[in-house]
Amino acid sequence: MSSELRYTANTQLEHLHARYTGTGHADLTKFEWVTHQHRDSLASIIGHPPLLSYLAIADGEAIGRLKFEMTERMLQPCGPPPRKDDD
């Protein structure tokens, strides 16, 4: 019975990974995971106008300017990727 549960859990996990790209996988690095989190947060702020308005008022910026800056920040939200060791 435990093998059936394990099979069901694995297929459900594979389905989640296929459906939602931000759920990660076993080979995901810390940098990639953090990058996904930052992009998801920025996209959520841009996609919710009341939250975007709140941040624009708090920063004293125009809504369009803040939206532009957040969209630009989505390109590399955590800076350039770390160098890979080619051993």
PDB file of N, CA and C in Angstrom:
ATOM      1  N   MET A   1       0.820  -1.193   0.000  1.00  0.00           N
ATOM      2  CA  MET A   1       0.000   0.000   0.000  1.00  0.00           C
ATOM      3  C   MET A   1       0.869   1.264   0.000  1.00  0.00           C
ATOM      4  N   SER A   2       1.990   1.237   0.682  1.00  0.00           N
ATOM      5  CA  SER A   2       2.832   2.426   0.724  1.00  0.00           C
ATOM      6  C   SER A   2       3.416   2.741  -0.649  1.00  0.00           C
ATOM      7  N   SER A   3       3.649   1.706  -1.469  1.00  0.00           N
ATOM      8  CA  SER A   3       4.161   1.975  -2.813  1.00  0.00           C
ATOM      9  C   SER A   3       3.101   2.669  -3.664  1.00  0.00           C
ATOM     10  N   GLU A   4       1.817   2.335  -3.430  1.00  0.00           N
ATOM     11  CA  GLU A   4       0.741   3.018  -4.150  1.00  0.00           C
ATOM     12  C   GLU A   4       0.669   4.487  -3.756  1.00  0.00           C
ATOM     13  N   LEU A   5       0.831   4.771  -2.464  1.00  0.00           N
ATOM     14  CA  LEU A   5       0.809   6.164  -1.998  1.00  0.00           C
ATOM     15  C   LEU A   5       1.995   6.935  -2.552  1.00  0.00           C
ATOM     16  N   ARG A   6       3.150   6.295  -2.581  1.00  0.00           N
ATOM     17  CA  ARG A   6       4.341   6.955  -3.104  1.00  0.00           C
ATOM     18  C   ARG A   6       4.156   7.262  -4.589  1.00  0.00           C
ATOM     19  N   TYR A   7       3.602   6.300  -5.336  1.00  0.00           N
ATOM     20  CA  TYR A   7       3.359   6.514  -6.764  1.00  0.00           C
ATOM     21  C   TYR A   7       2.368   7.655  -6.979  1.00  0.00           C
ATOM     22  N   THR A   8       1.302   7.678  -6.188  1.00  0.00           N
ATOM     23  CA  THR A   8       0.301   8.736  -6.301  1.00  0.00           C
ATOM     24  C   THR A   8       0.905  10.091  -5.950  1.00  0.00           C
ATOM     25  N   ALA A   9       1.705  10.131  -4.902  1.00  0.00           N
ATOM     26  CA  ALA A   9       2.333  11.397  -4.496  1.00  0.00           C
ATOM     27  C   ALA A   9       3.292  11.888  -5.565  1.00  0.00           C
ATOM     28  N   ASN A  10       4.062  10.979  -6.160  1.00  0.00           N
ATOM     29  CA  ASN A  10       4.999  11.389  -7.208  1.00  0.00           C
ATOM     30  C   ASN A  10       4.275  11.893  -8.448  1.00  0.00           C
ATOM     31  N   THR A  11       3.194  11.228  -8.828  1.00  0.00           N
ATOM     32  CA  THR A  11       2.463  11.701 -10.006  1.00  0.00           C
ATOM     33  C   THR A  11       1.806  13.044  -9.738  1.00  0.00           C
ATOM     34  N   GLN A  12       1.319  13.261  -8.522  1.00  0.00           N
ATOM     35  CA  GLN A  12       0.737  14.566  -8.185  1.00  0.00           C
ATOM     36  C   GLN A  12       1.802  15.654  -8.202  1.00  0.00           C
ATOM     37  N   LEU A  13       2.987  15.337  -7.705  1.00  0.00           N
ATOM     38  CA  LEU A  13       4.085  16.301  -7.707  1.00  0.00           C
ATOM     39  C   LEU A  13       4.520  16.620  -9.135  1.00  0.00           C
ATOM     40  N   GLU A  14       4.608  15.602  -9.977  1.00  0.00           N
ATOM     41  CA  GLU A  14       4.961  15.835 -11.379  1.00  0.00           C
ATOM     42  C   GLU A  14       3.914  16.691 -12.072  1.00  0.00           C
ATOM     43  N   HIS A  15       2.649  16.461 -11.737  1.00  0.00           N
ATOM     44  CA  HIS A  15       1.576  17.266 -12.317  1.00  0.00           C
ATOM     45  C   HIS A  15       1.703  18.725 -11.887  1.00  0.00           C
ATOM     46  N   LEU A  16       2.020  18.953 -10.611  1.00  0.00           N
ATOM     47  CA  LEU A  16       2.210  20.326 -10.128  1.00  0.00           C
ATOM     48  C   LEU A  16       3.369  21.004 -10.836  1.00  0.00           C
ATOM     49  N   HIS A  17       4.483  20.279 -10.999  1.00  0.00           N
ATOM     50  CA  HIS A  17       5.647  20.862 -11.673  1.00  0.00           C
ATOM     51  C   HIS A  17       5.329  21.194 -13.130  1.00  0.00           C
ATOM     52  N   ALA A  18       4.546  20.356 -13.779  1.00  0.00           N
ATOM     53  CA  ALA A  18       4.192  20.611 -15.172  1.00  0.00           C
ATOM     54  C   ALA A  18       3.236  21.786 -15.293  1.00  0.00           C
ATOM     55  N   ARG A  19       2.330  21.909 -14.334  1.00  0.00           N
ATOM     56  CA  ARG A  19       1.318  22.964 -14.415  1.00  0.00           C
ATOM     57  C   ARG A  19       1.834  24.317 -13.965  1.00  0.00           C
ATOM     58  N   TYR A  20       2.600  24.330 -12.890  1.00  0.00           N
ATOM     59  CA  TYR A  20       3.115  25.579 -12.337  1.00  0.00           C
ATOM     60  C   TYR A  20       4.638  25.565 -12.428  1.00  0.00           C
ATOM     61  N   THR A  21       5.184  26.397 -13.299  1.00  0.00           N
ATOM     62  CA  THR A  21       6.615  26.360 -13.541  1.00  0.00           C
ATOM     63  C   THR A  21       7.438  26.853 -12.360  1.00  0.00           C
ATOM     64  N   GLY A  22       6.869  27.655 -11.503  1.00  0.00           N
ATOM     65  CA  GLY A  22       7.609  28.207 -10.380  1.00  0.00           C
ATOM     66  C   GLY A  22       7.726  27.288  -9.177  1.00  0.00           C
ATOM     67  N   THR A  23       7.203  26.073  -9.261  1.00  0.00           N
ATOM     68  CA  THR A  23       7.261  25.173  -8.113  1.00  0.00           C
ATOM     69  C   THR A  23       8.624  24.532  -7.933  1.00  0.00           C
ATOM     70  N   GLY A  24       9.480  24.649  -8.918  1.00  0.00           N
ATOM     71  CA  GLY A  24      10.840  24.149  -8.781  1.00  0.00           C
ATOM     72  C   GLY A  24      10.977  22.677  -9.078  1.00  0.00           C
ATOM     73  N   HIS A  25      12.219  22.202  -8.962  1.00  0.00           N
ATOM     74  CA  HIS A  25      12.537  20.803  -9.174  1.00  0.00           C
ATOM     75  C   HIS A  25      13.785  20.483  -8.364  1.00  0.00           C
ATOM     76  N   ALA A  26      14.240  19.265  -8.441  1.00  0.00           N
ATOM     77  CA  ALA A  26      15.346  18.818  -7.595  1.00  0.00           C
ATOM     78  C   ALA A  26      16.663  19.515  -7.947  1.00  0.00           C
ATOM     79  N   ASP A  27      16.850  19.909  -9.189  1.00  0.00           N
ATOM     80  CA  ASP A  27      18.117  20.516  -9.618  1.00  0.00           C
ATOM     81  C   ASP A  27      18.100  22.039  -9.559  1.00  0.00           C
ATOM     82  N   LEU A  28      17.103  22.624  -8.963  1.00  0.00           N
ATOM     83  CA  LEU A  28      16.974  24.077  -8.887  1.00  0.00           C
ATOM     84  C   LEU A  28      17.986  24.631  -7.883  1.00  0.00           C
ATOM     85  N   THR A  29      18.746  25.620  -8.305  1.00  0.00           N
ATOM     86  CA  THR A  29      19.723  26.225  -7.400  1.00  0.00           C
ATOM     87  C   THR A  29      19.038  27.263  -6.517  1.00  0.00           C
ATOM     88  N   LYS A  30      19.736  27.659  -5.468  1.00  0.00           N
ATOM     89  CA  LYS A  30      19.193  28.665  -4.552  1.00  0.00           C
ATOM     90  C   LYS A  30      18.955  29.981  -5.291  1.00  0.00           C
ATOM     91  N   PHE A  31      19.888  30.349  -6.172  1.00  0.00           N
ATOM     92  CA  PHE A  31      19.761  31.588  -6.923  1.00  0.00           C
ATOM     93  C   PHE A  31      18.520  31.568  -7.811  1.00  0.00           C
ATOM     94  N   GLU A  32      18.282  30.444  -8.509  1.00  0.00           N
ATOM     95  CA  GLU A  32      17.110  30.342  -9.370  1.00  0.00           C
ATOM     96  C   GLU A  32      15.824  30.414  -8.556  1.00  0.00           C
ATOM     97  N   TRP A  33      15.805  29.765  -7.392  1.00  0.00           N
ATOM     98  CA  TRP A  33      14.617  29.778  -6.554  1.00  0.00           C
ATOM     99  C   TRP A  33      14.308  31.198  -6.075  1.00  0.00           C
ATOM    100  N   VAL A  34      15.330  31.903  -5.614  1.00  0.00           N
ATOM    101  CA  VAL A  34      15.131  33.278  -5.132  1.00  0.00           C
ATOM    102  C   VAL A  34      14.700  34.185  -6.285  1.00  0.00           C
ATOM    103  N   THR A  35      15.265  33.967  -7.463  1.00  0.00           N
ATOM    104  CA  THR A  35      14.885  34.760  -8.632  1.00  0.00           C
ATOM    105  C   THR A  35      13.409  34.558  -8.960  1.00  0.00           C
ATOM    106  N   HIS A  36      12.953  33.301  -8.913  1.00  0.00           N
ATOM    107  CA  HIS A  36      11.528  33.030  -9.150  1.00  0.00           C
ATOM    108  C   HIS A  36      10.656  33.741  -8.117  1.00  0.00           C
ATOM    109  N   GLN A  37      11.076  33.709  -6.867  1.00  0.00           N
ATOM    110  CA  GLN A  37      10.290  34.347  -5.804  1.00  0.00           C
ATOM    111  C   GLN A  37      10.183  35.856  -6.036  1.00  0.00           C
ATOM    112  N   HIS A  38      11.300  36.486  -6.371  1.00  0.00           N
ATOM    113  CA  HIS A  38      11.289  37.937  -6.597  1.00  0.00           C
ATOM    114  C   HIS A  38      10.430  38.296  -7.802  1.00  0.00           C
ATOM    115  N   ARG A  39      10.563  37.524  -8.888  1.00  0.00           N
ATOM    116  CA  ARG A  39       9.756  37.811 -10.077  1.00  0.00           C
ATOM    117  C   ARG A  39       8.269  37.619  -9.804  1.00  0.00           C
ATOM    118  N   ASP A  40       7.923  36.565  -9.060  1.00  0.00           N
ATOM    119  CA  ASP A  40       6.524  36.344  -8.724  1.00  0.00           C
ATOM    120  C   ASP A  40       5.977  37.489  -7.874  1.00  0.00           C
ATOM    121  N   SER A  41       6.777  37.965  -6.925  1.00  0.00           N
ATOM    122  CA  SER A  41       6.339  39.071  -6.070  1.00  0.00           C
ATOM    123  C   SER A  41       6.140  40.347  -6.886  1.00  0.00           C
ATOM    124  N   LEU A  42       7.092  40.654  -7.753  1.00  0.00           N
ATOM    125  CA  LEU A  42       6.977  41.859  -8.578  1.00  0.00           C
ATOM    126  C   LEU A  42       5.787  41.764  -9.530  1.00  0.00           C
ATOM    127  N   ALA A  43       5.587  40.600 -10.135  1.00  0.00           N
ATOM    128  CA  ALA A  43       4.458  40.417 -11.046  1.00  0.00           C
ATOM    129  C   ALA A  43       3.132  40.550 -10.296  1.00  0.00           C
ATOM    130  N   SER A  44       3.089  40.076  -9.063  1.00  0.00           N
ATOM    131  CA  SER A  44       1.874  40.194  -8.267  1.00  0.00           C
ATOM    132  C   SER A  44       1.582  41.650  -7.927  1.00  0.00           C
ATOM    133  N   ILE A  45       2.612  42.397  -7.576  1.00  0.00           N
ATOM    134  CA  ILE A  45       2.421  43.823  -7.257  1.00  0.00           C
ATOM    135  C   ILE A  45       1.945  44.576  -8.489  1.00  0.00           C
ATOM    136  N   ILE A  46       2.555  44.295  -9.644  1.00  0.00           N
ATOM    137  CA  ILE A  46       2.160  44.971 -10.877  1.00  0.00           C
ATOM    138  C   ILE A  46       0.736  44.574 -11.266  1.00  0.00           C
ATOM    139  N   GLY A  47       0.362  43.328 -11.013  1.00  0.00           N
ATOM    140  CA  GLY A  47      -0.947  42.834 -11.409  1.00  0.00           C
ATOM    141  C   GLY A  47      -2.090  43.230 -10.495  1.00  0.00           C
ATOM    142  N   HIS A  48      -1.787  43.793  -9.329  1.00  0.00           N
ATOM    143  CA  HIS A  48      -2.832  44.240  -8.403  1.00  0.00           C
ATOM    144  C   HIS A  48      -2.766  45.763  -8.275  1.00  0.00           C
ATOM    145  N   PRO A  49      -3.595  46.480  -9.040  1.00  0.00           N
ATOM    146  CA  PRO A  49      -3.535  47.952  -9.058  1.00  0.00           C
ATOM    147  C   PRO A  49      -3.650  48.629  -7.693  1.00  0.00           C
ATOM    148  N   PRO A  50      -4.483  48.149  -6.765  1.00  0.00           N
ATOM    149  CA  PRO A  50      -4.522  48.837  -5.468  1.00  0.00           C
ATOM    150  C   PRO A  50      -3.188  48.767  -4.719  1.00  0.00           C
ATOM    151  N   LEU A  51      -2.512  47.632  -4.808  1.00  0.00           N
ATOM    152  CA  LEU A  51      -1.214  47.494  -4.152  1.00  0.00           C
ATOM    153  C   LEU A  51      -0.172  48.369  -4.833  1.00  0.00           C
ATOM    154  N   LEU A  52      -0.246  48.424  -6.161  1.00  0.00           N
ATOM    155  CA  LEU A  52       0.669  49.283  -6.912  1.00  0.00           C
ATOM    156  C   LEU A  52       0.435  50.755  -6.559  1.00  0.00           C
ATOM    157  N   SER A  53      -0.808  51.149  -6.417  1.00  0.00           N
ATOM    158  CA  SER A  53      -1.132  52.531  -6.038  1.00  0.00           C
ATOM    159  C   SER A  53      -0.612  52.849  -4.642  1.00  0.00           C
ATOM    160  N   TYR A  54      -0.785  51.901  -3.727  1.00  0.00           N
ATOM    161  CA  TYR A  54      -0.305  52.088  -2.361  1.00  0.00           C
ATOM    162  C   TYR A  54       1.209  52.306  -2.337  1.00  0.00           C
ATOM    163  N   LEU A  55       1.935  51.464  -3.070  1.00  0.00           N
ATOM    164  CA  LEU A  55       3.395  51.616  -3.106  1.00  0.00           C
ATOM    165  C   LEU A  55       3.814  52.908  -3.796  1.00  0.00           C
ATOM    166  N   ALA A  56       3.082  53.310  -4.837  1.00  0.00           N
ATOM    167  CA  ALA A  56       3.400  54.565  -5.531  1.00  0.00           C
ATOM    168  C   ALA A  56       3.215  55.752  -4.606  1.00  0.00           C
ATOM    169  N   ILE A  57       2.146  55.742  -3.816  1.00  0.00           N
ATOM    170  CA  ILE A  57       1.920  56.841  -2.866  1.00  0.00           C
ATOM    171  C   ILE A  57       2.990  56.829  -1.781  1.00  0.00           C
ATOM    172  N   ALA A  58       3.330  55.644  -1.287  1.00  0.00           N
ATOM    173  CA  ALA A  58       4.342  55.542  -0.227  1.00  0.00           C
ATOM    174  C   ALA A  58       5.713  56.004  -0.703  1.00  0.00           C
ATOM    175  N   ASP A  59       6.032  55.723  -1.974  1.00  0.00           N
ATOM    176  CA  ASP A  59       7.329  56.128  -2.514  1.00  0.00           C
ATOM    177  C   ASP A  59       7.317  57.539  -3.087  1.00  0.00           C
ATOM    178  N   GLY A  60       6.136  58.106  -3.272  1.00  0.00           N
ATOM    179  CA  GLY A  60       6.038  59.438  -3.860  1.00  0.00           C
ATOM    180  C   GLY A  60       6.338  59.426  -5.349  1.00  0.00           C
ATOM    181  N   GLU A  61       6.071  58.319  -6.001  1.00  0.00           N
ATOM    182  CA  GLU A  61       6.326  58.167  -7.439  1.00  0.00           C
ATOM    183  C   GLU A  61       5.007  58.048  -8.180  1.00  0.00           C
ATOM    184  N   ALA A  62       5.056  58.240  -9.489  1.00  0.00           N
ATOM    185  CA  ALA A  62       3.882  58.011 -10.321  1.00  0.00           C
ATOM    186  C   ALA A  62       3.674  56.505 -10.485  1.00  0.00           C
ATOM    187  N   ILE A  63       2.441  56.095 -10.689  1.00  0.00           N
ATOM    188  CA  ILE A  63       2.140  54.669 -10.830  1.00  0.00           C
ATOM    189  C   ILE A  63       2.852  54.090 -12.046  1.00  0.00           C
ATOM    190  N   GLY A  64       2.832  54.815 -13.151  1.00  0.00           N
ATOM    191  CA  GLY A  64       3.493  54.345 -14.367  1.00  0.00           C
ATOM    192  C   GLY A  64       4.990  54.191 -14.182  1.00  0.00           C
ATOM    193  N   ARG A  65       5.588  55.126 -13.462  1.00  0.00           N
ATOM    194  CA  ARG A  65       7.032  55.068 -13.217  1.00  0.00           C
ATOM    195  C   ARG A  65       7.376  53.856 -12.360  1.00  0.00           C
ATOM    196  N   LEU A  66       6.585  53.622 -11.326  1.00  0.00           N
ATOM    197  CA  LEU A  66       6.826  52.483 -10.449  1.00  0.00           C
ATOM    198  C   LEU A  66       6.637  51.171 -11.199  1.00  0.00           C
ATOM    199  N   LYS A  67       5.606  51.121 -12.045  1.00  0.00           N
ATOM    200  CA  LYS A  67       5.365  49.921 -12.845  1.00  0.00           C
ATOM    201  C   LYS A  67       6.535  49.661 -13.797  1.00  0.00           C
ATOM    202  N   PHE A  68       7.060  50.724 -14.406  1.00  0.00           N
ATOM    203  CA  PHE A  68       8.201  50.591 -15.302  1.00  0.00           C
ATOM    204  C   PHE A  68       9.430  50.090 -14.550  1.00  0.00           C
ATOM    205  N   GLU A  69       9.698  50.665 -13.377  1.00  0.00           N
ATOM    206  CA  GLU A  69      10.869  50.253 -12.604  1.00  0.00           C
ATOM    207  C   GLU A  69      10.763  48.798 -12.150  1.00  0.00           C
ATOM    208  N   MET A  70       9.562  48.383 -11.760  1.00  0.00           N
ATOM    209  CA  MET A  70       9.386  46.988 -11.338  1.00  0.00           C
ATOM    210  C   MET A  70       9.530  46.030 -12.510  1.00  0.00           C
ATOM    211  N   THR A  71       9.028  46.436 -13.674  1.00  0.00           N
ATOM    212  CA  THR A  71       9.183  45.602 -14.866  1.00  0.00           C
ATOM    213  C   THR A  71      10.655  45.486 -15.240  1.00  0.00           C
ATOM    214  N   GLU A  72      11.397  46.574 -15.146  1.00  0.00           N
ATOM    215  CA  GLU A  72      12.835  46.540 -15.417  1.00  0.00           C
ATOM    216  C   GLU A  72      13.565  45.652 -14.408  1.00  0.00           C
ATOM    217  N   ARG A  73      13.135  45.714 -13.150  1.00  0.00           N
ATOM    218  CA  ARG A  73      13.770  44.928 -12.095  1.00  0.00           C
ATOM    219  C   ARG A  73      13.529  43.425 -12.276  1.00  0.00           C
ATOM    220  N   MET A  74      12.460  43.069 -13.003  1.00  0.00           N
ATOM    221  CA  MET A  74      12.152  41.662 -13.218  1.00  0.00           C
ATOM    222  C   MET A  74      13.170  40.976 -14.122  1.00  0.00           C
ATOM    223  N   LEU A  75      13.946  41.739 -14.874  1.00  0.00           N
ATOM    224  CA  LEU A  75      14.946  41.130 -15.752  1.00  0.00           C
ATOM    225  C   LEU A  75      16.018  40.405 -14.947  1.00  0.00           C
ATOM    226  N   GLN A  76      16.580  41.061 -13.964  1.00  0.00           N
ATOM    227  CA  GLN A  76      17.558  40.448 -13.068  1.00  0.00           C
ATOM    228  C   GLN A  76      17.253  40.907 -11.646  1.00  0.00           C
ATOM    229  N   PRO A  77      16.250  40.303 -11.009  1.00  0.00           N
ATOM    230  CA  PRO A  77      15.834  40.784  -9.696  1.00  0.00           C
ATOM    231  C   PRO A  77      16.871  40.578  -8.598  1.00  0.00           C
ATOM    232  N   CYS A  78      17.751  39.618  -8.764  1.00  0.00           N
ATOM    233  CA  CYS A  78      18.750  39.327  -7.727  1.00  0.00           C
ATOM    234  C   CYS A  78      20.164  39.584  -8.222  1.00  0.00           C
ATOM    235  N   GLY A  79      20.299  40.382  -9.256  1.00  0.00           N
ATOM    236  CA  GLY A  79      21.615  40.667  -9.791  1.00  0.00           C
ATOM    237  C   GLY A  79      22.037  39.612 -10.804  1.00  0.00           C
ATOM    238  N   PRO A  80      23.256  39.736 -11.305  1.00  0.00           N
ATOM    239  CA  PRO A  80      23.720  38.758 -12.288  1.00  0.00           C
ATOM    240  C   PRO A  80      23.867  37.375 -11.654  1.00  0.00           C
ATOM    241  N   PRO A  81      23.673  36.330 -12.449  1.00  0.00           N
ATOM    242  CA  PRO A  81      23.791  34.980 -11.892  1.00  0.00           C
ATOM    243  C   PRO A  81      25.216  34.674 -11.442  1.00  0.00           C
ATOM    244  N   PRO A  82      25.358  33.833 -10.429  1.00  0.00           N
ATOM    245  CA  PRO A  82      26.702  33.502  -9.963  1.00  0.00           C
ATOM    246  C   PRO A  82      27.445  32.674 -11.017  1.00  0.00           C
ATOM    247  N   ARG A  83      28.746  32.749 -10.946  1.00  0.00           N
ATOM    248  CA  ARG A  83      29.557  31.974 -11.882  1.00  0.00           C
ATOM    249  C   ARG A  83      29.463  30.495 -11.550  1.00  0.00           C
ATOM    250  N   LYS A  84      29.418  29.682 -12.599  1.00  0.00           N
ATOM    251  CA  LYS A  84      29.364  28.237 -12.399  1.00  0.00           C
ATOM    252  C   LYS A  84      30.764  27.673 -12.413  1.00  0.00           C
ATOM    253  N   ASP A  85      31.007  26.762 -11.499  1.00  0.00           N
ATOM    254  CA  ASP A  85      32.306  26.112 -11.434  1.00  0.00           C
ATOM    255  C   ASP A  85      32.358  24.992 -12.466  1.00  0.00           C
ATOM    256  N   ASP A  86      33.289  25.083 -13.395  1.00  0.00           N
ATOM    257  CA  ASP A  86      33.459  24.033 -14.401  1.00  0.00           C
ATOM    258  C   ASP A  86      34.633  23.154 -14.004  1.00  0.00           C
ATOM    259  N   ASP A  87      34.356  22.241 -13.104  1.00  0.00           N
ATOM    260  CA  ASP A  87      35.429  21.337 -12.640  1.00  0.00           C
ATOM    261  C   ASP A  87      35.486  20.084 -13.450  1.00  0.00           C
TER     262      ASP A  87
END
